[in-house]
Amino acid sequence: MANVAVVGAQWGDEGKGKIVDWLSNRADMVVRFQGGHNAGHTLVVDGKVYKLALLPSGVVQGKPSIIGNGVVVDPWHLVGEIEKIEAQGVAISPEVLIVADNACLILPIHPALDVAREAAASAPGARIGTTGRGIGPAYEDKVGRRAIRVCDLANAEDLKVKIDRLRAHHDPLRQGLGLDPIDPDALLAQLLEIAPKILPYVQPAWRVLDQAIKGGKRVLFEGAQGAFLDVDHGTYPYVTSSNTVAGQAAAGSGIGPRGVGYVLGIVKAYTTRVGEGPFACELFDEVGEHLSTVGREVGVNTGRARRCGWFDAVLVRQSVAINGIDGIALTKLDVLDGLKTLKICIGYRIDGEIVDYLPSSLKAQAAAEPVFEEMEGWSESTASARSFRDLNANAVKYVRRIEELIGAPVALLSTSPERDDTIMMRDPFLG
């Protein structure tokens, strides 16, 4: 049995929540390894909808679930999310939830800075399109070696020293943006008040994982966002502030790279993205409206409408390479039901030249024009299909063509938001 890392292979919102929830039936432990509460994962179980942002999807099934060191943790949001999910009948205890002691915190100063900087970016194209949750500023403090970490909540004297260090960096920034200086006493009081609600869940996550893997437990690593929001490999600067690719599963959890195992890329049967940035296949016609409406393409946490377009095989093929994807989970195939003609992007035309990858240059990305291949659509419903034999011939051809173009097999096929409407063509835990 192999461990499995689940990563988004496009720009996020590919349906990772459902797939992770479905796979967690076969896993012994689920780990979040990057991002923050800007990730929205929707799970539908027996008609009941659970919306998670920071909690790993495994908690819904009572599986031991870890928030790894690669995640930035808003402790107030975490407590609120725990209370919300418990109100839906899901028990969250220290036996179910573990928070890495070396994870960094998102503080109230971070979203305030996030929002102020976006508001100040008035030049065309200057805004990144952040969620305003403070994710970026928190990661900046982490790499600047001034962050407050989860373990610091246990020591008031450590907190005082670290708050002073934060003030030395943040107060000049805040002044330039018209914000008041940090109130150190107020921030300390907030942290000391929230600490008893967080500390019961805190452990050395790397040690828990090491023991689990040595004991033969199957671990599911849950990514957030998507490969092309990766701070290194994405459409920079219109990216998130962490590494979202599969390689981060090891560093963001505290295990060696060989422990990650099978890499499953989640891929929507078309393409969406939220926020600013280049999007070669974006549609502004009735097909785009169909994808948006039928696919219910609205951000789980932000409520922002997602931009929609045809499937981009160039983008996903590149994602297969940078993530080391072994197989994909293809989601939302049923959204394409009723479209007479389908298009797949097989290349980009940039300054008159055809290229088969997405360049790093922002200028080249913005100039990329999609080169499409057309396929015949289908009128039959694929919704709720639970066997590959239930799919019509054109839907099968579409799936097979995607496999050919991206260079990876379909391991799972999702045909509705419901957990059980999933066709398993290859079990990722068997490698």
Coordinates of N, CA, C and O in Angstrom, one line a residue, residues 35-39 54 70-77 104-118 128-143 146-148 166 170 174 179 225 239-242 301-302 304:
G35 N -0.8 26.2 2.5 CA -1.9 27.1 2.4 C -2.4 27.6 3.8 O -1.8 27.3 4.8
G36 N -3.6 28.1 3.7 CA -4.3 28.6 5.0 C -5.8 28.4 4.8 O -6.2 27.5 4.1
H37 N -6.5 29.3 5.4 CA -8.0 29.2 5.3 C -8.6 29.9 4.1 O -9.7 30.2 4.1
N38 N -7.7 30.1 3.1 CA -8.2 30.6 1.8 C -8.6 29.5 0.9 O -9.2 29.7 -0.1
A39 N -8.4 28.3 1.4 CA -8.8 27.1 0.6 C -10.2 26.7 1.0 O -10.5 26.6 2.2
L54 N -9.8 25.3 6.7 CA -8.5 25.0 7.3 C -8.4 23.5 7.8 O -7.3 22.9 7.8
G70 N 3.6 23.3 7.1 CA 3.6 24.1 5.9 C 2.4 25.0 5.8 O 2.3 25.9 4.9
V71 N 1.4 24.8 6.7 CA 0.2 25.6 6.7 C 0.4 26.8 7.6 O 1.1 26.8 8.6
V72 N -0.2 28.0 7.2 CA -0.3 29.1 8.1 C -1.6 29.1 8.8 O -2.7 29.0 8.1
V73 N -1.7 29.2 10.1 CA -2.9 28.9 10.9 C -3.4 30.2 11.5 O -2.7 30.8 12.3
D74 N -4.7 30.5 11.2 CA -5.4 31.6 11.9 C -6.1 30.9 13.0 O -7.1 30.2 12.8
P75 N -5.6 31.1 14.3 CA -6.2 30.3 15.4 C -7.7 30.7 15.7 O -8.4 29.8 16.1
W76 N -8.1 31.9 15.4 CA -9.4 32.3 15.6 C -10.3 31.7 14.6 O -11.4 31.2 14.9
H77 N -9.9 31.6 13.3 CA -10.7 30.9 12.3 C -10.8 29.4 12.6 O -11.8 28.8 12.5
C104 N 3.2 28.3 11.5 CA 3.2 29.7 11.8 C 1.8 30.2 11.9 O 0.9 29.7 11.2
L105 N 1.6 31.3 12.6 CA 0.2 31.8 12.9 C -0.1 33.0 11.9 O 0.8 33.8 11.6
I106 N -1.3 33.1 11.6 CA -1.9 34.3 10.9 C -2.5 35.1 12.1 O -3.3 34.6 12.8
L107 N -2.0 36.4 12.2 CA -2.4 37.3 13.3 C -3.4 38.3 12.7 O -3.5 38.5 11.5
P108 N -4.2 39.0 13.6 CA -5.1 40.0 13.1 C -4.4 41.1 12.2 O -5.0 41.7 11.4
I109 N -3.1 41.3 12.4 CA -2.4 42.3 11.7 C -2.2 41.9 10.2 O -2.0 42.8 9.3
H110 N -2.3 40.6 9.9 CA -2.0 40.1 8.6 C -3.1 40.4 7.6 O -2.8 41.0 6.5
P111 N -4.4 40.1 7.9 CA -5.4 40.4 6.9 C -5.6 41.9 6.7 O -5.9 42.4 5.6
A112 N -5.3 42.7 7.8 CA -5.4 44.2 7.7 C -4.4 44.7 6.7 O -4.7 45.5 5.8
L113 N -3.2 44.1 6.7 CA -2.1 44.5 5.8 C -2.4 44.0 4.4 O -2.2 44.8 3.4
D114 N -3.0 42.8 4.3 CA -3.3 42.2 3.0 C -4.3 43.1 2.3 O -4.2 43.5 1.1
V115 N -5.4 43.5 3.0 CA -6.5 44.3 2.4 C -5.9 45.7 2.0 O -6.2 46.3 0.9
A116 N -5.1 46.3 2.9 CA -4.6 47.7 2.7 C -3.7 47.7 1.5 O -3.8 48.7 0.7
R117 N -2.9 46.7 1.3 CA -2.0 46.7 0.1 C -2.7 46.5 -1.2 O -2.4 47.1 -2.2
E118 N -3.8 45.7 -1.2 CA -4.5 45.5 -2.4 C -5.3 46.8 -2.8 O -5.3 47.1 -3.9
I128 N -3.2 41.6 -7.1 CA -3.0 40.2 -7.2 C -4.3 39.4 -7.2 O -4.5 38.4 -7.8
G129 N -5.3 40.0 -6.5 CA -6.6 39.3 -6.3 C -6.6 38.3 -5.2 O -7.1 37.2 -5.2
T130 N -5.9 38.8 -4.1 CA -5.9 37.9 -2.9 C -7.2 37.8 -2.2 O -8.1 38.6 -2.5
T131 N -7.4 36.8 -1.3 CA -8.6 36.7 -0.6 C -8.7 37.6 0.6 O -9.8 37.7 1.2
G132 N -7.7 38.3 0.9 CA -7.7 39.3 2.0 C -7.6 38.6 3.4 O -8.0 39.2 4.4
R133 N -7.2 37.3 3.4 CA -7.2 36.5 4.6 C -5.9 36.7 5.4 O -5.8 36.1 6.5
G134 N -4.9 37.4 4.8 CA -3.7 37.5 5.5 C -2.7 36.4 5.2 O -1.6 36.3 5.9
I135 N -3.0 35.5 4.3 CA -2.1 34.4 4.0 C -0.7 34.9 3.6 O 0.3 34.4 4.1
G136 N -0.7 35.8 2.6 CA 0.6 36.2 2.0 C 1.5 36.9 3.1 O 2.7 36.5 3.3
P137 N 1.0 37.9 3.8 CA 1.8 38.5 4.9 C 2.2 37.6 6.0 O 3.3 37.7 6.5
A138 N 1.5 36.5 6.3 CA 1.9 35.5 7.3 C 3.1 34.7 6.7 O 4.0 34.5 7.5
Y139 N 3.0 34.4 5.5 CA 4.2 33.6 4.9 C 5.4 34.6 4.8 O 6.5 34.1 4.9
E140 N 5.2 35.8 4.5 CA 6.3 36.8 4.5 C 7.0 36.8 5.9 O 8.2 36.8 5.9
D141 N 6.2 36.8 6.9 CA 6.8 36.8 8.3 C 7.5 35.5 8.5 O 8.6 35.5 9.2
K142 N 7.0 34.4 8.0 CA 7.6 33.1 8.2 C 9.0 33.1 7.6 O 10.0 32.8 8.2
V143 N 9.1 33.5 6.3 CA 10.4 33.5 5.7 C 11.3 34.6 6.1 O 12.6 34.5 6.0
R146 N 10.4 36.1 11.6 CA 9.8 36.9 12.7 C 8.4 36.4 13.0 O 7.7 37.1 13.8
A147 N 8.0 35.3 12.5 CA 6.6 34.8 12.7 C 6.5 34.3 14.1 O 7.4 33.9 14.8
I148 N 5.2 34.4 14.6 CA 4.9 33.7 15.8 C 4.3 32.3 15.5 O 3.5 32.2 14.6
L166 N 7.9 41.8 15.6 CA 7.0 42.1 14.5 C 6.7 43.6 14.3 O 6.6 44.1 13.2
H170 N 6.5 45.7 11.0 CA 5.2 46.0 10.5 C 4.8 47.5 10.7 O 4.1 48.1 9.8
R174 N 2.7 49.8 8.1 CA 1.4 50.2 8.4 C 1.2 51.7 8.3 O 0.2 52.2 7.9
L179 N -2.4 52.8 8.3 CA -2.9 52.0 9.4 C -2.3 52.4 10.7 O -1.1 52.9 10.7
Q225 N -5.4 24.9 -3.1 CA -5.2 25.6 -4.3 C -4.8 24.7 -5.5 O -5.2 23.5 -5.5
V239 N -0.4 34.5 -8.0 CA -0.3 33.2 -7.4 C -0.6 33.3 -5.9 O -0.7 34.4 -5.3
T240 N -0.6 32.2 -5.2 CA -0.7 32.2 -3.7 C 0.8 32.3 -3.2 O 1.7 32.4 -3.9
S241 N 0.9 32.3 -1.9 CA 2.2 32.6 -1.3 C 2.9 31.3 -0.8 O 3.9 31.4 0.0
S242 N 2.5 30.2 -1.2 CA 3.1 28.9 -0.8 C 3.4 28.0 -2.0 O 2.9 28.3 -3.1
N301 N -15.3 29.8 0.0 CA -15.1 30.7 1.1 C -15.3 32.2 0.7 O -15.8 33.0 1.5
T302 N -14.9 32.5 -0.5 CA -14.9 33.9 -0.9 C -16.2 34.4 -1.5 O -16.5 35.6 -1.5
R304 N -16.6 34.5 -4.6 CA -16.3 35.1 -5.8 C -16.6 34.2 -7.0 O -16.4 33.0 -6.9

